[in-house]
mmCIF file of C-alpha atoms in Angstrom:
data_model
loop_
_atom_site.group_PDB
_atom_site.id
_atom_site.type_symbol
_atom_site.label_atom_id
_atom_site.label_comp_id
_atom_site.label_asym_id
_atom_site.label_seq_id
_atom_site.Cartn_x
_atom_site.Cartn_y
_atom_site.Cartn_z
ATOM 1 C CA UNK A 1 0.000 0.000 0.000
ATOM 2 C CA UNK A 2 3.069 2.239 0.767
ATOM 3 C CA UNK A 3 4.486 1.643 -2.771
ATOM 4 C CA UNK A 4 1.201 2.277 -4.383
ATOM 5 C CA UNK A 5 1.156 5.513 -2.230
ATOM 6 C CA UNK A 6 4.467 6.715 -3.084
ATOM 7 C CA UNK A 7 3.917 5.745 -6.551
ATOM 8 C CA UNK A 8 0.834 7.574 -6.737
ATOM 9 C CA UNK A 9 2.206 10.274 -5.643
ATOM 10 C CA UNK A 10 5.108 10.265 -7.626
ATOM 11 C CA UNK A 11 3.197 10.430 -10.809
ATOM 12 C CA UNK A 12 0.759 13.630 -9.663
ATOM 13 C CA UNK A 13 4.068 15.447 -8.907
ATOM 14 C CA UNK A 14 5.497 14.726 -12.358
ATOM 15 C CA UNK A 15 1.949 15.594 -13.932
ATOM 16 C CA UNK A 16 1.280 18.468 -12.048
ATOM 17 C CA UNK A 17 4.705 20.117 -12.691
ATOM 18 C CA UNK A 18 4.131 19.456 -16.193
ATOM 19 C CA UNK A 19 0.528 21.224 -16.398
ATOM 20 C CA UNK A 20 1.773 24.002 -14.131
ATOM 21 C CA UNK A 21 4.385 24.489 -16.653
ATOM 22 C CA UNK A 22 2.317 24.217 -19.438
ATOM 23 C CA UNK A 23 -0.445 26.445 -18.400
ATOM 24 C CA UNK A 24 2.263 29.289 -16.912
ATOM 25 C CA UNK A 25 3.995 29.209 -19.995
ATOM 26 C CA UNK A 26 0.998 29.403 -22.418
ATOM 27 C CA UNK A 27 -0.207 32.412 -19.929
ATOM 28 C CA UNK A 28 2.681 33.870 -20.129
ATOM 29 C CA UNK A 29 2.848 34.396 -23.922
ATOM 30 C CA UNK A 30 -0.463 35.499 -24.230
ATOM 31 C CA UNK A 31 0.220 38.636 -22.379
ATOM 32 C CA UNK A 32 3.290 39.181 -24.495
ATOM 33 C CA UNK A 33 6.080 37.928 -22.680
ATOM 34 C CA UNK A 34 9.079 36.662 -24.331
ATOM 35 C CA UNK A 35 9.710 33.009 -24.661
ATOM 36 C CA UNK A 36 13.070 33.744 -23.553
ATOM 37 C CA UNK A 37 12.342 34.983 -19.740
ATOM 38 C CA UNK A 38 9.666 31.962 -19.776
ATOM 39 C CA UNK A 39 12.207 29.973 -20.056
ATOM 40 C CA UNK A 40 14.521 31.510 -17.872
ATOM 41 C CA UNK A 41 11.547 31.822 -15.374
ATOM 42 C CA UNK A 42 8.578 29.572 -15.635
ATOM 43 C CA UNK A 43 10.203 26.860 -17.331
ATOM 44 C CA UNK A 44 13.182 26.249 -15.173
ATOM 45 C CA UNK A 45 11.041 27.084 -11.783
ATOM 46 C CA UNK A 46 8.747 24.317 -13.249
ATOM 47 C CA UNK A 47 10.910 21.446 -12.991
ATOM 48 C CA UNK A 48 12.044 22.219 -9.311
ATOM 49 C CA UNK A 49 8.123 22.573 -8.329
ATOM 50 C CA UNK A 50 8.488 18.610 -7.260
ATOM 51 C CA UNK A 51 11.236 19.433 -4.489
ATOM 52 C CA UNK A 52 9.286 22.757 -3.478
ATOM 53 C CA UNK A 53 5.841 20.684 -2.433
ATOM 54 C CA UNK A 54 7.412 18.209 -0.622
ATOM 55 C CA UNK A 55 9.663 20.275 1.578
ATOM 56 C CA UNK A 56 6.578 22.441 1.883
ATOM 57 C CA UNK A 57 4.237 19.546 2.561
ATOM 58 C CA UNK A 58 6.892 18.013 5.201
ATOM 59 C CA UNK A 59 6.992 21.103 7.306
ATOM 60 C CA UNK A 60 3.523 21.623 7.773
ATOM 61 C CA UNK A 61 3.384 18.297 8.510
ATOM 62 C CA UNK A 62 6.082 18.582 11.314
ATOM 63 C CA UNK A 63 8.961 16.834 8.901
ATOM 64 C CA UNK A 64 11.588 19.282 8.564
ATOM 65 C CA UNK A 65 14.361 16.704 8.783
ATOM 66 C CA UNK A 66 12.302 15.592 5.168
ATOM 67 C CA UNK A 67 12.252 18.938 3.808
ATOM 68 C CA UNK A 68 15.856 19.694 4.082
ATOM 69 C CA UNK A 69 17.102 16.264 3.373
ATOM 70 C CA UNK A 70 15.135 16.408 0.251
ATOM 71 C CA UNK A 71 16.971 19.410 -0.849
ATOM 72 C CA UNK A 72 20.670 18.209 0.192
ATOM 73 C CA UNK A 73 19.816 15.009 -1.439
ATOM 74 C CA UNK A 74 18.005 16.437 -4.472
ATOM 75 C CA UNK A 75 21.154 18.541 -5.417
ATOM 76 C CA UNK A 76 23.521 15.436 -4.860
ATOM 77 C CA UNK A 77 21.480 13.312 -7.023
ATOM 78 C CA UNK A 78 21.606 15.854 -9.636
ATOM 79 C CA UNK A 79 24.877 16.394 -10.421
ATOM 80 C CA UNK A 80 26.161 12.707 -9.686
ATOM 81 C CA UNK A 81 23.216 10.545 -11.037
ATOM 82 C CA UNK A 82 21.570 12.829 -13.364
ATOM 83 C CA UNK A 83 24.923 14.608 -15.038
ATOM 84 C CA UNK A 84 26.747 10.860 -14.916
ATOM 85 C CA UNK A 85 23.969 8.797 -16.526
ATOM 86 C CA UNK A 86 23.218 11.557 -19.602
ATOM 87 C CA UNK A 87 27.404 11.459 -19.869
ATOM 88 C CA UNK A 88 27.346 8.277 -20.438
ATOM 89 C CA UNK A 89 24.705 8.215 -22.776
ATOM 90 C CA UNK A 90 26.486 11.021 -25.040
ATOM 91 C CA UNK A 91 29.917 13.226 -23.673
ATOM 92 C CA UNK A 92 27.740 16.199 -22.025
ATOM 93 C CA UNK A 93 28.869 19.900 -23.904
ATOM 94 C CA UNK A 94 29.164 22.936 -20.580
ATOM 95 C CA UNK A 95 28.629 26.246 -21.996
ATOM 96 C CA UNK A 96 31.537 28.790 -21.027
ATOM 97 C CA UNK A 97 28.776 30.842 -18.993
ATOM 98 C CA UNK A 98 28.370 28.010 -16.532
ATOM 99 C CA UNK A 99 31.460 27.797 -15.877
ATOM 100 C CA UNK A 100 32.134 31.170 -15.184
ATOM 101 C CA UNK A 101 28.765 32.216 -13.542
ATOM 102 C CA UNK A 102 26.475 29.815 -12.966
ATOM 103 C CA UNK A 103 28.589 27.211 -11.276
ATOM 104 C CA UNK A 104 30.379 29.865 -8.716
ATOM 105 C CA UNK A 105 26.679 31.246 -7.697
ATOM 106 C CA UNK A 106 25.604 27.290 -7.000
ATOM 107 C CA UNK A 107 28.774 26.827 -4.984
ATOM 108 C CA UNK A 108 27.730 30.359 -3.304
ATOM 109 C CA UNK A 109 24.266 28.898 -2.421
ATOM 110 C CA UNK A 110 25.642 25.589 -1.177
ATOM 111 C CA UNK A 111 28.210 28.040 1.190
ATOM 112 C CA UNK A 112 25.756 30.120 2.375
ATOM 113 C CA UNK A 113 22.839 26.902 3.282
ATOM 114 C CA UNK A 114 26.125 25.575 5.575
ATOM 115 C CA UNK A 115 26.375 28.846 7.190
ATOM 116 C CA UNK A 116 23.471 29.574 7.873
ATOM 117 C CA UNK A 117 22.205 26.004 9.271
ATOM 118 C CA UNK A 118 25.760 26.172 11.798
ATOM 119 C CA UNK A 119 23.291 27.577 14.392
ATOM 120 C CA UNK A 120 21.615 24.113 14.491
ATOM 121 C CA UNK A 121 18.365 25.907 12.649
ATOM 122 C CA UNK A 122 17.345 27.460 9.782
ATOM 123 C CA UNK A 123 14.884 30.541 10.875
ATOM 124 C CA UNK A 124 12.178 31.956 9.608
ATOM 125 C CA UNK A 125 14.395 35.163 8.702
ATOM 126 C CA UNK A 126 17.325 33.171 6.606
ATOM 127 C CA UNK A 127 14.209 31.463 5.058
ATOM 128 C CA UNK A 128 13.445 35.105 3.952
ATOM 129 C CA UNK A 129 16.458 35.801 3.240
ATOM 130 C CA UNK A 130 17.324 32.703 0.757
ATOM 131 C CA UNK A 131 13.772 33.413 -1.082
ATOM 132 C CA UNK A 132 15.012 37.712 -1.444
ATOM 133 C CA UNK A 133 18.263 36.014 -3.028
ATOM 134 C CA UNK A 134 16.479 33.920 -6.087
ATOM 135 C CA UNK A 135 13.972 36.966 -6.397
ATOM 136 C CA UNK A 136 17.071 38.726 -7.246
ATOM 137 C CA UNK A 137 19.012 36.309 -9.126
ATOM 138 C CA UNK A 138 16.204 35.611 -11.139
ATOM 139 C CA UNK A 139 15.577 39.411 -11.986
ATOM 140 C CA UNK A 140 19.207 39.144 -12.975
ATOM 141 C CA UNK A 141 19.041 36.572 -15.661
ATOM 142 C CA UNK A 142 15.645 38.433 -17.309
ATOM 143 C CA UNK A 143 18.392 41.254 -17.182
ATOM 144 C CA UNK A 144 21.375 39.352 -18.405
ATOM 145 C CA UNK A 145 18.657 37.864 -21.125
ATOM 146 C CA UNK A 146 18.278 40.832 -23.029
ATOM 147 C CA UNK A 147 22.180 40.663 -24.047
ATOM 148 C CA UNK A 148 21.933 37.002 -25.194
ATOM 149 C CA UNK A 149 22.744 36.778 -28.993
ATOM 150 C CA UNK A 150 19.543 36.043 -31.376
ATOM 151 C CA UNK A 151 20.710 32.669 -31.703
ATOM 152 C CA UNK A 152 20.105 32.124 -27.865
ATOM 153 C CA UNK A 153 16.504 33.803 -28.237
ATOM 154 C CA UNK A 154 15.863 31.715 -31.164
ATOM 155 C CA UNK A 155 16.569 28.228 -29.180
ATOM 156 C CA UNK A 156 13.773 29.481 -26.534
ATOM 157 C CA UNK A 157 11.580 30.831 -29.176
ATOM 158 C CA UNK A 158 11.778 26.929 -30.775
ATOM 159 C CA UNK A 159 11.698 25.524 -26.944
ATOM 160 C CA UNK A 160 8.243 27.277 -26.381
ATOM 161 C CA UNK A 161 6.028 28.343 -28.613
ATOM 162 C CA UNK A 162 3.028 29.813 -28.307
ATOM 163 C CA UNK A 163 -0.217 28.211 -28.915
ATOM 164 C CA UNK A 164 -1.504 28.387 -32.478
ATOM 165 C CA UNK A 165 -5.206 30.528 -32.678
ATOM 166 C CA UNK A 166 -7.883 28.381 -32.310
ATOM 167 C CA UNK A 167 -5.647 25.789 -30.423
ATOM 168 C CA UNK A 168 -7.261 23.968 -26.990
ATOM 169 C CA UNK A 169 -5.050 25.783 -24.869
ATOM 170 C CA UNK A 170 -5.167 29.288 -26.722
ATOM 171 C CA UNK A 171 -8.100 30.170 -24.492
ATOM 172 C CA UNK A 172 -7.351 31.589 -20.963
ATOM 173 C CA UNK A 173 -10.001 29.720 -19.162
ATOM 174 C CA UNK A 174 -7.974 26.726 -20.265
ATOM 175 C CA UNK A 175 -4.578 28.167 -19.069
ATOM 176 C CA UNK A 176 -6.532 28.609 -15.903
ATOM 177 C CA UNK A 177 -7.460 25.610 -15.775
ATOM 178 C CA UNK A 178 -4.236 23.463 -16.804
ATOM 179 C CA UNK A 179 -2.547 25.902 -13.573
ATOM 180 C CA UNK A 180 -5.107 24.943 -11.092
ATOM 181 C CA UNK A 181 -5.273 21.454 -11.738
ATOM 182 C CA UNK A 182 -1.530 21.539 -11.768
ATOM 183 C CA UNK A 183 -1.349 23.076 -8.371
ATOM 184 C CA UNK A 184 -4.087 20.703 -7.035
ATOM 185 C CA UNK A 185 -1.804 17.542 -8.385
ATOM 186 C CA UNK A 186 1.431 18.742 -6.470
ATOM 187 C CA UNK A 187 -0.422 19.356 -3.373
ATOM 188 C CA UNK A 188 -2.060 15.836 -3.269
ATOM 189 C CA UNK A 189 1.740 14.416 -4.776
ATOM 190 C CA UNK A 190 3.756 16.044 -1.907
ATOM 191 C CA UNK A 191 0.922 15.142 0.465
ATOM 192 C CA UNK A 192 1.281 11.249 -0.316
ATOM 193 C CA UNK A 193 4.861 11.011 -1.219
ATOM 194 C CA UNK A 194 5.645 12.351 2.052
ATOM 195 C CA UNK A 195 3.031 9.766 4.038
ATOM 196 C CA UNK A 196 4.780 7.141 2.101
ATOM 197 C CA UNK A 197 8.246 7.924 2.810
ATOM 198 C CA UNK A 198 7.086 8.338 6.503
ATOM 199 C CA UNK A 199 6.212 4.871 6.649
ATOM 200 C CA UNK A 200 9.285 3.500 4.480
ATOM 201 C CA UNK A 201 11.652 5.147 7.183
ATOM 202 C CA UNK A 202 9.866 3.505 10.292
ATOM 203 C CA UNK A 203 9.835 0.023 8.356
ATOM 204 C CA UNK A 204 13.189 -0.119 7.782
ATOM 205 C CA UNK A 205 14.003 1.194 10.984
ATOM 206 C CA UNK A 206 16.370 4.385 9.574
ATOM 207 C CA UNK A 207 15.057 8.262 9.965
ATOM 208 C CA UNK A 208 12.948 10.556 7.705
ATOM 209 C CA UNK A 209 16.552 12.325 7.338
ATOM 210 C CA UNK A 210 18.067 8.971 4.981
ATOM 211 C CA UNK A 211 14.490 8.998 3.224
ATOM 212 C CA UNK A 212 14.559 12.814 2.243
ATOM 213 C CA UNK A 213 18.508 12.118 1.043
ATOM 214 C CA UNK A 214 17.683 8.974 -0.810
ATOM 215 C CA UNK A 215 14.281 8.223 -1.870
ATOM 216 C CA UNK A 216 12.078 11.355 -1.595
ATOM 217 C CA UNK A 217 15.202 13.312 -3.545
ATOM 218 C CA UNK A 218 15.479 10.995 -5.819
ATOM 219 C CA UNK A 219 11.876 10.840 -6.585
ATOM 220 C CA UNK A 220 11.524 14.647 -6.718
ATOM 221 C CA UNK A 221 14.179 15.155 -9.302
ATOM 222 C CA UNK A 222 12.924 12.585 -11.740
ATOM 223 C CA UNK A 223 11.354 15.820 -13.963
ATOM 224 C CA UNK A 224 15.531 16.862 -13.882
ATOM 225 C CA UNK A 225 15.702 13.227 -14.750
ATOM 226 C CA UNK A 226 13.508 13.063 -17.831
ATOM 227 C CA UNK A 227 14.238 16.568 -18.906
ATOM 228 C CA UNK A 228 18.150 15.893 -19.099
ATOM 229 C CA UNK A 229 18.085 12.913 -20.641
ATOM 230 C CA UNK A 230 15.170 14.016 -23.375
ATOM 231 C CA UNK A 231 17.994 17.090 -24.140
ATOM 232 C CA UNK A 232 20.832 14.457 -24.741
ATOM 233 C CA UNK A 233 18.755 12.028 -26.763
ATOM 234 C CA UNK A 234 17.911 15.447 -28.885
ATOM 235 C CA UNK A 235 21.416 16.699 -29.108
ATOM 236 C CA UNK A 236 20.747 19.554 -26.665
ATOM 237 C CA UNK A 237 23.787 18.580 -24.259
ATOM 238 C CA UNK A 238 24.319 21.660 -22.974
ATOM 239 C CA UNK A 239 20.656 21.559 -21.893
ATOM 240 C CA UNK A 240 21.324 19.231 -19.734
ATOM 241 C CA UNK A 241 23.894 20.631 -17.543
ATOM 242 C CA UNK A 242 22.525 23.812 -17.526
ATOM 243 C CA UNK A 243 19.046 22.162 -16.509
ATOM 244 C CA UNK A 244 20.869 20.658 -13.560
ATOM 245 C CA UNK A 245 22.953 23.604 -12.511
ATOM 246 C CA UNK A 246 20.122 25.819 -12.266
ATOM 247 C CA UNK A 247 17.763 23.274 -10.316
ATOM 248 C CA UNK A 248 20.740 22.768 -7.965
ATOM 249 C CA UNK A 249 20.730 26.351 -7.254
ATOM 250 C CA UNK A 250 16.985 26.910 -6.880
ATOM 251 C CA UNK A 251 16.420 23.992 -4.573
ATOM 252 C CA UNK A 252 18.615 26.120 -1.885
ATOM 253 C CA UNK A 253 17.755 29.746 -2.712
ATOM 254 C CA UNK A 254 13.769 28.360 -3.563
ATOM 255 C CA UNK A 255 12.845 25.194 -1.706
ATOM 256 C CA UNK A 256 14.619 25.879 1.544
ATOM 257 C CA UNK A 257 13.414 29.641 1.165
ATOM 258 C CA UNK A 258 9.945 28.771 1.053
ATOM 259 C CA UNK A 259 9.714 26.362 3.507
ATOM 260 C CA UNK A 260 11.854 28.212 6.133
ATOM 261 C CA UNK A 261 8.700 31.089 5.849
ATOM 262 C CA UNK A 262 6.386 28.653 5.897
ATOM 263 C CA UNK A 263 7.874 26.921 9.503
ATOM 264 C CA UNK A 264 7.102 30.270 11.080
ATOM 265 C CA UNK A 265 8.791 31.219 14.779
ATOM 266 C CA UNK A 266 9.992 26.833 14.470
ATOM 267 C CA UNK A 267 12.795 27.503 12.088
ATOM 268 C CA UNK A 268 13.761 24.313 10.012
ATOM 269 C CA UNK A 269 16.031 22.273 12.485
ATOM 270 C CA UNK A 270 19.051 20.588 10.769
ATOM 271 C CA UNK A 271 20.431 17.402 11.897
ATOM 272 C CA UNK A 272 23.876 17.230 13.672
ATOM 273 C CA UNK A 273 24.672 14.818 10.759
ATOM 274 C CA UNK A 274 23.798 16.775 8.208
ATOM 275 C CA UNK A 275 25.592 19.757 9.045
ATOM 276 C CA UNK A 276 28.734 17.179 9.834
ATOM 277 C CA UNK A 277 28.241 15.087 6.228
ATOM 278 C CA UNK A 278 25.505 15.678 4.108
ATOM 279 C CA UNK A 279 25.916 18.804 3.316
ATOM 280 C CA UNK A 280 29.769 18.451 2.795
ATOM 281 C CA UNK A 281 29.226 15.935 0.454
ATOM 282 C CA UNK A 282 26.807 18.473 -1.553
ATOM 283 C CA UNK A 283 29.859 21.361 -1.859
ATOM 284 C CA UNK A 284 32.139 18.485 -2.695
ATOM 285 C CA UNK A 285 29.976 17.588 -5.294
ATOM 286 C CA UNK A 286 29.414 21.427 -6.288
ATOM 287 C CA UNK A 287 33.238 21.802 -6.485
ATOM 288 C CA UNK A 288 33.891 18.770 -8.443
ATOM 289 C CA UNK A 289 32.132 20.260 -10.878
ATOM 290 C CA UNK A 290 33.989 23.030 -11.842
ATOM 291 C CA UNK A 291 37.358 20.848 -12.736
ATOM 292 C CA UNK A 292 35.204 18.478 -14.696
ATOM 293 C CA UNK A 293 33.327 20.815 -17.023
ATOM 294 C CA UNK A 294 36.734 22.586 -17.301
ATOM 295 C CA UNK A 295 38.303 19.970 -19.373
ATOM 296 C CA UNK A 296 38.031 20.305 -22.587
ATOM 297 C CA UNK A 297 34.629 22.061 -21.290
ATOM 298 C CA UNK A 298 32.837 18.965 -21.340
ATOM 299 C CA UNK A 299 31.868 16.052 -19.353
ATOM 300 C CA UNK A 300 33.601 13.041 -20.963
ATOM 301 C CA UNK A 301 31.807 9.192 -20.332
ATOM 302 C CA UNK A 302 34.384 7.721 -17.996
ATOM 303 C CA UNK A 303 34.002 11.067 -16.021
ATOM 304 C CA UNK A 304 29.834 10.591 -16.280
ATOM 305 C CA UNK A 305 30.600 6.588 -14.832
ATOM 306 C CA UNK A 306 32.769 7.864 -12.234
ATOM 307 C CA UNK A 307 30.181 10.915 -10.856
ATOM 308 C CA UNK A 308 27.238 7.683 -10.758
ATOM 309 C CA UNK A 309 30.163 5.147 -9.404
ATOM 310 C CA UNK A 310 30.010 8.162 -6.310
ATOM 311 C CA UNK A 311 26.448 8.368 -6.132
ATOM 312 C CA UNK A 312 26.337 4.561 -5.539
ATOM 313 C CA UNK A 313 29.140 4.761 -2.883
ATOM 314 C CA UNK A 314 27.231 7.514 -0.805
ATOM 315 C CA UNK A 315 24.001 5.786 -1.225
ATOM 316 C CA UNK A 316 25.653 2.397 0.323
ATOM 317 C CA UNK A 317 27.438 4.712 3.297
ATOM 318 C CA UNK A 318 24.075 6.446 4.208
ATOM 319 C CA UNK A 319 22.621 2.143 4.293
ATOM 320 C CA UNK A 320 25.118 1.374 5.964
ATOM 321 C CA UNK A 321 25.488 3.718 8.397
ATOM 322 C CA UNK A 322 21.866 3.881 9.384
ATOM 323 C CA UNK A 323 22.460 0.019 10.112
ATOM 324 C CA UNK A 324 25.763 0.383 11.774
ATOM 325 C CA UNK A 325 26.853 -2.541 9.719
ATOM 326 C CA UNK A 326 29.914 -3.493 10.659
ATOM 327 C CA UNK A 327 31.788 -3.229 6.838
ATOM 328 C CA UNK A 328 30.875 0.913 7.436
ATOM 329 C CA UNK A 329 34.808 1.166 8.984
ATOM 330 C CA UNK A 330 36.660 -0.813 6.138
ATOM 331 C CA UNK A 331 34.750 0.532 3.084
ATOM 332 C CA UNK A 332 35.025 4.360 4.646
ATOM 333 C CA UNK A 333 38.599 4.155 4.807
ATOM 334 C CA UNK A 334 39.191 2.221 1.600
ATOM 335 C CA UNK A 335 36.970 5.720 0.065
ATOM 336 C CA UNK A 336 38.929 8.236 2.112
ATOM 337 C CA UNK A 337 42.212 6.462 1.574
ATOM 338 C CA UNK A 338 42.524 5.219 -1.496
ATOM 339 C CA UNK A 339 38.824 5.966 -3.912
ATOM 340 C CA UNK A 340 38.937 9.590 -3.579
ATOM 341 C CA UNK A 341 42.449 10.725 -3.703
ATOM 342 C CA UNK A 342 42.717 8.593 -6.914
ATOM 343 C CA UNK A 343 40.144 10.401 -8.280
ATOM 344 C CA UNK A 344 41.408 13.980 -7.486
ATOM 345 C CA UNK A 345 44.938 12.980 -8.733
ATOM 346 C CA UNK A 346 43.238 11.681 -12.286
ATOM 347 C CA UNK A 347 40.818 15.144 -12.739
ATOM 348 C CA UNK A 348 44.098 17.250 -12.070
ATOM 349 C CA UNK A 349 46.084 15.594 -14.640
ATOM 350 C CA UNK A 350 43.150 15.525 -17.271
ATOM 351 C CA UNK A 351 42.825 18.977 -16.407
ATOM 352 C CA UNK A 352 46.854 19.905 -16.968
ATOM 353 C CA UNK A 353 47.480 17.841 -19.738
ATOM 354 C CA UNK A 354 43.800 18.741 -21.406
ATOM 355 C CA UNK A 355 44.194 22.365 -22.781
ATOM 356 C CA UNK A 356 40.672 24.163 -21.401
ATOM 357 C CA UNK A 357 38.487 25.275 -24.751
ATOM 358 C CA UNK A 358 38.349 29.365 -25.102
ATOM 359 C CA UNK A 359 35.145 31.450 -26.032
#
């Protein structure tokens, strides 16, 4: 029954992200806006709406250790399962501006979630605070937008279109519609994924914390998932990194804004272990990015099966760990000792010996 629950709920948060974006979007041409600041907006707001309900959903329902696990996890997931399985479907392209901008404000956001959760708590002010911070970065790209070449307003403009006259969703009462019923599914989505995942963690015996990092994040970010690897399959590579970039930095600035408003005087309390792992793990991940789009400013297959080969690893510690099994010693010092500084001694080689593209 739990399954069919989580399932169920699963599904109406895919569907109702897709409506909301489809009735936003289609709104948001018919009063003349540009398909280029939809996209910017609507469209890549749209595909985080998944994470935003449940962390929502959890805190009114008195799971914060939910909500901010699904966040952590979310962004982990993205960049180590979502980047490494599209790499290894096709070698991933990274536009120059990610590198230089978009990456350093996602490692910015990751910073700023650690400092501001040190107290133990994150208040119903830094929740304001975080959601001022994407107002504003997202008023920067619709600035930034109007200096993008024609032939990055053209890839919008054949992204999202708007709807033919005459066409089912041309009418507003429809648009209406398509955004209340979108609304309605993530509501009842969050509601049930997050009932579900309550009774997954007290069946297996580990905490809601493990189910927001594994499961619930997971399951949130499978619209990152389908969106990414639809944009490879295309030829859109570069989609797909920015797709994950940009949900990475929304999750913190968005999901963890809204819900630390919506906890009120309670604050969001974060777990000793997540402060003293979890969210390490995410600016590792954040960081690791930067040397890996840099070469050859692209992300390569083996370096795709090496980002999932580390999502596996951290999935099997978090198992392991909730079980105090007793392999948890041996296989964390075989990765500390002997897994990871292999892998930072291979990236800085590819990087020296792999001349970094200009332009």
């Amino acid at each position: 029954m739990n399954i069919l629950l989580f399932l169920g709920g699963l599904f109406l948060l895919v569907m109702g992200a897709s409506l909301l974006v489809r009735g936003s979007s289609k709104l948001a041409l018919s009063f003349g806006i540009s398909p280029l600041v939809v996209g910017l907006t609507i469209v890549a707001l749209g595909t985080s709406a998944p994470e935003v309900a449940v962390s929502v959903g959890a805190v009114l329902d008195g799971k914060t250790d939910i909500a901010i696990g699904n966040v952590v996890g979310s962004n982990i997931f993205n960049v180590l399962f979502i980047l490494g399985i599209s790499a290894l479907i096709a070698p991933l392209v990274v536009n120059i501006q990610l590198i230089r901008q978009e990456v350093p404000i996602m490692i910015g956001a990751c910073f700023l979630l650690l400092a501001l959760g040190l107290d133990g708590q994150l208040s119903f002010f830094d929740g304001g605070f975080l959601f001022v911070l994407l107002v504003s970065y997202t008023v920067f790209l619709i600035v930034q937008s109007r200096r993008e070449t024609q032939l990055a307003k053209d890839e919008y403009a054949g992204e999202i279109k708007p709807s033919a006259p005459g066409a089912w969703d041309d009418r507003l009462l429809v648009q209406l519609l398509l955004i209340a019923a979108g609304l309605a599914a993530l509501v009842f989505g969050s509601e049930y994924l997050v009932q579900a995942s309550v009774s997954f963690a007290k069946a297996m015996g580990v905490s809601d914390l493990i189910i927001g990092l594994t499961i619930v994040a997971a399951g949130t970010s499978m619209p990152e998932v389908a969106t990414s690897i639809a944009a490879v399959i295309k030829g859109e590579r570069d989609i797909a990194v920015g797709n994950v970039v940009g949900s990475n930095t929304f999750n913190i600035l968005g999901c963890l804004g809204v819900s630390g408003l919506v906890s009120g005087d309670l604050g969001l309390d974060m777990a000793p272990s997540l402060l003293a792992f979890d969210i390490w793990v995410m600016v590792a991940v954040s960081f690791a990015c930067l040397p890996v789009f840099m070469t050859g400013r692209e992300i390569a297959r083996w370096e795709g099966g090496v980002f999932l080969g580390y999502y596996v690893a951290y999935v099997a510690y978090l198992i392991m760990a909730a079980q105090q099994h007793d392999a948890l010693p041996a296989f964390s010092g075989v990765m500390l000792s002997f897994v990871v500084p292999l892998t930072v001694v291979t990236l800085v080689v590819v990087l020296i010996r792999r001349p970094v593209k200009k332009g």
